[in-house]
Amino acid sequence: MKIICVPLSRGAMSRLDTDTCTDADLLDVQLDAEEFEAVWRSGLFTQANRALALNIDEYEDERILGTVQLAAFSALVSACIEACPEVGALLKVEAQVRTALELDTGVYFFF
């Protein structure tokens, strides 16, 4: 199971960094192996790694913080949804990014 997590407040972001979060601090979305593989094949993570200097892969934890990076990632997600509409799991990623932008927090990938 791969988890894409959004802290629901700035305080929750701090607690996430110190591993002291409660369940109420986070909005988690899980991707099963099939969903993860479909998102991976869409090219989203490769594009994000290249464009945003990230290292999202199957065995790494990563995070996207700040309005500029989140907006850039959101644009990449939208482009992948348009190019690969059959990959429903991209909608899960899109929802997490939208929430992070609204709350001014971040998106954390626990792979």
Coordinates of N, CA and C in Angstrom, one line a residue:
M1 N 0.8 -1.2 0.0 CA 0.0 0.0 0.0 C 0.9 1.2 0.0
K2 N 0.6 2.2 -0.9 CA 1.3 3.4 -1.0 C 0.4 4.5 -0.4
I3 N 0.9 5.4 0.4 CA 0.1 6.5 1.0 C 0.5 7.8 0.5
I4 N -0.5 8.6 0.1 CA -0.4 10.0 -0.2 C -1.1 10.8 0.8
C5 N -0.4 11.6 1.6 CA -0.9 12.2 2.8 C -0.9 13.8 2.7
V6 N -1.9 14.4 3.2 CA -2.0 15.9 3.3 C -2.2 16.2 4.8
P7 N -1.3 17.0 5.4 CA -1.6 17.5 6.7 C -2.7 18.6 6.6
L8 N -3.6 18.6 7.6 CA -4.8 19.4 7.6 C -4.5 20.8 8.2
S9 N -3.3 21.0 8.7 CA -3.0 22.4 9.2 C -1.4 22.5 9.2
R10 N -1.0 23.7 9.5 CA 0.5 23.9 9.6 C 1.0 23.2 10.8
G11 N 0.2 23.2 11.9 CA 0.6 22.4 13.1 C 0.7 20.9 12.8
A12 N -0.2 20.4 12.0 CA -0.1 19.0 11.6 C 1.2 18.7 10.8
M13 N 1.6 19.7 10.0 CA 2.8 19.5 9.2 C 4.0 19.4 10.2
S14 N 4.0 20.2 11.2 CA 5.1 20.1 12.2 C 5.1 18.8 12.9
R15 N 3.9 18.4 13.3 CA 3.8 17.1 14.0 C 4.1 15.9 13.1
L16 N 3.8 16.0 11.8 CA 4.2 15.0 10.8 C 5.7 14.8 10.8
D17 N 6.4 16.0 10.8 CA 7.9 16.0 10.7 C 8.5 15.3 12.0
T18 N 7.8 15.3 13.1 CA 8.3 14.7 14.3 C 7.6 13.4 14.7
D19 N 6.8 12.9 13.8 CA 6.0 11.7 13.9 C 5.1 11.7 15.2
T20 N 4.4 12.8 15.4 CA 3.6 12.9 16.6 C 2.1 13.3 16.1
C21 N 1.8 13.0 14.9 CA 0.4 13.3 14.4 C -0.6 12.4 15.0
T22 N -1.8 12.9 15.0 CA -3.0 12.1 15.3 C -3.7 11.8 14.0
D23 N -4.6 10.9 14.1 CA -5.4 10.5 12.8 C -6.2 11.8 12.3
A24 N -6.6 12.7 13.2 CA -7.3 13.8 12.8 C -6.5 14.9 12.2
D25 N -5.1 14.7 12.2 CA -4.2 15.7 11.6 C -4.0 15.5 10.1
L26 N -4.4 14.3 9.6 CA -4.0 14.0 8.2 C -5.2 13.5 7.4
L27 N -5.1 13.8 6.1 CA -6.0 13.2 5.1 C -5.1 12.3 4.3
D28 N -5.3 11.0 4.5 CA -4.6 10.0 3.8 C -5.4 9.4 2.6
V29 N -4.7 9.1 1.5 CA -5.3 8.3 0.4 C -4.3 7.2 0.2
Q30 N -4.8 6.0 0.1 CA -4.0 4.8 -0.2 C -4.2 4.4 -1.7
L31 N -3.0 4.0 -2.2 CA -3.0 3.5 -3.6 C -2.6 2.0 -3.4
D32 N -3.4 1.1 -4.0 CA -3.0 -0.3 -4.0 C -2.0 -0.5 -5.1
A33 N -1.4 -1.7 -5.2 CA -0.4 -1.9 -6.1 C -0.8 -1.6 -7.5
E34 N -2.0 -2.0 -7.9 CA -2.5 -1.8 -9.3 C -2.6 -0.3 -9.6
E35 N -3.2 0.5 -8.6 CA -3.4 1.9 -8.8 C -2.0 2.6 -8.9
F36 N -1.1 2.2 -8.0 CA 0.3 2.8 -8.0 C 0.9 2.6 -9.4
E37 N 0.8 1.4 -9.9 CA 1.5 1.0 -11.1 C 0.8 1.8 -12.3
A38 N -0.5 2.0 -12.2 CA -1.1 2.8 -13.3 C -0.7 4.3 -13.2
V39 N -0.6 4.8 -12.0 CA -0.1 6.2 -11.9 C 1.3 6.3 -12.4
W40 N 2.1 5.3 -12.0 CA 3.5 5.3 -12.4 C 3.6 5.3 -13.9
R41 N 2.9 4.4 -14.6 CA 2.9 4.3 -16.0 C 2.4 5.6 -16.7
S42 N 1.6 6.4 -16.0 CA 1.1 7.6 -16.6 C 2.2 8.6 -16.8
G43 N 3.3 8.4 -16.2 CA 4.5 9.3 -16.3 C 4.4 10.5 -15.3
L44 N 3.4 10.6 -14.4 CA 3.3 11.7 -13.5 C 4.5 11.8 -12.6
F45 N 5.0 10.8 -12.0 CA 6.1 10.9 -11.1 C 7.4 11.2 -11.8
T46 N 7.6 10.6 -12.9 CA 8.8 11.0 -13.7 C 8.8 12.4 -14.1
Q47 N 7.7 12.9 -14.5 CA 7.6 14.4 -14.9 C 7.8 15.2 -13.7
A48 N 7.2 14.9 -12.6 CA 7.4 15.7 -11.3 C 8.8 15.7 -10.8
N49 N 9.4 14.5 -10.9 CA 10.8 14.4 -10.5 C 11.7 15.3 -11.3
R50 N 11.5 15.3 -12.6 CA 12.3 16.2 -13.5 C 12.0 17.6 -13.3
A51 N 10.7 18.0 -13.3 CA 10.3 19.4 -13.3 C 10.5 20.1 -11.9
L52 N 10.4 19.3 -10.8 CA 10.4 19.9 -9.5 C 11.6 19.4 -8.6
A53 N 12.5 18.7 -9.3 CA 13.7 18.3 -8.6 C 13.4 17.4 -7.4
L54 N 12.5 16.4 -7.6 CA 12.0 15.5 -6.6 C 12.6 14.1 -6.8
N55 N 12.3 13.2 -5.9 CA 12.7 11.8 -6.0 C 11.6 10.9 -5.6
I56 N 10.5 11.0 -6.3 CA 9.3 10.2 -6.0 C 9.6 8.9 -6.8
D57 N 9.7 7.8 -6.0 CA 9.8 6.5 -6.6 C 9.2 5.4 -5.7
E58 N 9.3 4.2 -6.1 CA 8.6 3.1 -5.4 C 9.1 2.9 -4.0
Y59 N 10.4 3.3 -3.7 CA 11.0 3.0 -2.4 C 11.4 4.3 -1.6
E60 N 10.9 5.4 -2.0 CA 11.3 6.7 -1.3 C 10.1 7.4 -0.7
D61 N 10.3 8.1 0.3 CA 9.4 9.1 0.8 C 9.7 10.5 0.3
E62 N 8.8 11.3 -0.1 CA 9.0 12.6 -0.7 C 7.9 13.5 -0.3
R63 N 8.1 14.8 -0.4 CA 7.0 15.7 -0.1 C 7.1 16.9 -1.1
I64 N 5.9 17.5 -1.3 CA 5.8 18.7 -2.1 C 5.2 19.8 -1.3
L65 N 6.0 20.9 -1.1 CA 5.6 22.0 -0.2 C 5.6 23.3 -0.9
G66 N 4.8 24.2 -0.5 CA 4.8 25.6 -1.0 C 3.8 25.7 -2.2
T67 N 3.2 26.9 -2.3 CA 2.2 27.1 -3.3 C 2.8 26.9 -4.7
V68 N 4.0 27.4 -4.9 CA 4.6 27.3 -6.3 C 4.8 25.9 -6.7
Q69 N 5.4 25.1 -5.9 CA 5.6 23.7 -6.2 C 4.3 22.9 -6.3
L70 N 3.4 23.2 -5.4 CA 2.1 22.5 -5.4 C 1.3 22.8 -6.7
A71 N 1.3 24.1 -7.1 CA 0.6 24.5 -8.3 C 1.3 23.9 -9.5
A72 N 2.6 23.8 -9.6 CA 3.3 23.2 -10.7 C 2.9 21.7 -10.7
F73 N 2.9 21.0 -9.6 CA 2.5 19.6 -9.5 C 1.1 19.4 -9.9
S74 N 0.2 20.3 -9.5 CA -1.2 20.3 -9.9 C -1.4 20.3 -11.4
A75 N -0.6 21.2 -12.1 CA -0.6 21.3 -13.5 C -0.2 20.0 -14.2
L76 N 0.8 19.3 -13.6 CA 1.3 18.1 -14.1 C 0.2 17.0 -14.0
V77 N -0.4 17.0 -12.8 CA -1.5 16.0 -12.6 C -2.6 16.2 -13.6
S78 N -3.0 17.5 -13.8 CA -4.1 17.7 -14.8 C -3.7 17.3 -16.2
A79 N -2.5 17.5 -16.6 CA -2.0 17.1 -17.9 C -2.1 15.5 -18.0
C80 N -1.7 14.8 -16.9 CA -1.7 13.4 -16.9 C -3.1 12.9 -17.0
I81 N -4.0 13.5 -16.3 CA -5.4 13.1 -16.3 C -6.0 13.3 -17.7
E82 N -5.6 14.3 -18.4 CA -6.1 14.6 -19.7 C -5.5 13.5 -20.7
A83 N -4.2 13.2 -20.5 CA -3.5 12.2 -21.4 C -3.9 10.8 -21.1
C84 N -4.3 10.5 -19.8 CA -4.6 9.1 -19.4 C -5.9 9.1 -18.6
P85 N -7.0 9.4 -19.2 CA -8.3 9.5 -18.5 C -8.7 8.2 -17.9
E86 N -8.2 7.1 -18.4 CA -8.5 5.8 -17.9 C -7.9 5.5 -16.5
V87 N -6.9 6.3 -16.1 CA -6.2 6.1 -14.8 C -7.0 6.8 -13.7
G88 N -7.9 6.1 -13.1 CA -8.8 6.8 -12.1 C -8.0 7.2 -10.9
A89 N -6.9 6.5 -10.6 CA -6.2 6.9 -9.4 C -5.6 8.3 -9.5
L90 N -5.4 8.8 -10.7 CA -4.9 10.2 -10.8 C -5.9 11.1 -10.2
L91 N -7.2 10.8 -10.1 CA -8.1 11.7 -9.5 C -7.9 11.7 -8.0
K92 N -7.4 10.6 -7.4 CA -7.1 10.6 -6.0 C -5.9 11.6 -5.7
V93 N -4.9 11.5 -6.6 CA -3.8 12.4 -6.4 C -4.2 13.9 -6.6
E94 N -5.1 14.1 -7.6 CA -5.6 15.5 -7.8 C -6.3 16.0 -6.6
A95 N -7.1 15.2 -6.0 CA -7.9 15.7 -4.8 C -6.9 16.0 -3.7
Q96 N -5.9 15.2 -3.5 CA -4.9 15.5 -2.4 C -4.2 16.8 -2.7
V97 N -3.8 17.0 -3.9 CA -3.1 18.3 -4.3 C -4.0 19.5 -4.1
R98 N -5.2 19.4 -4.5 CA -6.2 20.4 -4.3 C -6.4 20.8 -2.9
T99 N -6.5 19.8 -2.0 CA -6.7 20.0 -0.6 C -5.4 20.7 0.0
A100 N -4.3 20.2 -0.4 CA -3.0 20.9 0.1 C -2.9 22.3 -0.3
L101 N -3.3 22.6 -1.5 CA -3.3 24.0 -2.0 C -4.3 24.9 -1.2
E102 N -5.5 24.3 -0.9 CA -6.5 25.1 -0.2 C -6.1 25.3 1.3
L103 N -5.4 24.3 1.8 CA -5.0 24.5 3.2 C -3.6 25.1 3.4
D104 N -2.9 25.3 2.3 CA -1.5 25.8 2.3 C -0.6 24.9 3.2
T105 N -0.7 23.6 2.9 CA 0.2 22.7 3.6 C 1.1 22.0 2.6
G106 N 0.9 20.7 2.4 CA 1.8 20.0 1.5 C 1.2 18.6 1.1
V107 N 1.9 17.9 0.2 CA 1.5 16.6 -0.2 C 2.7 15.7 0.2
Y108 N 2.5 14.7 0.9 CA 3.6 13.8 1.4 C 3.3 12.4 0.8
F109 N 4.4 11.8 0.2 CA 4.3 10.5 -0.4 C 5.1 9.5 0.4
F110 N 4.4 8.5 0.9 CA 5.0 7.5 1.7 C 4.9 6.2 1.0
F111 N 6.0 6.0 0.2 CA 6.1 4.8 -0.7 C 7.1 3.9 -0.1

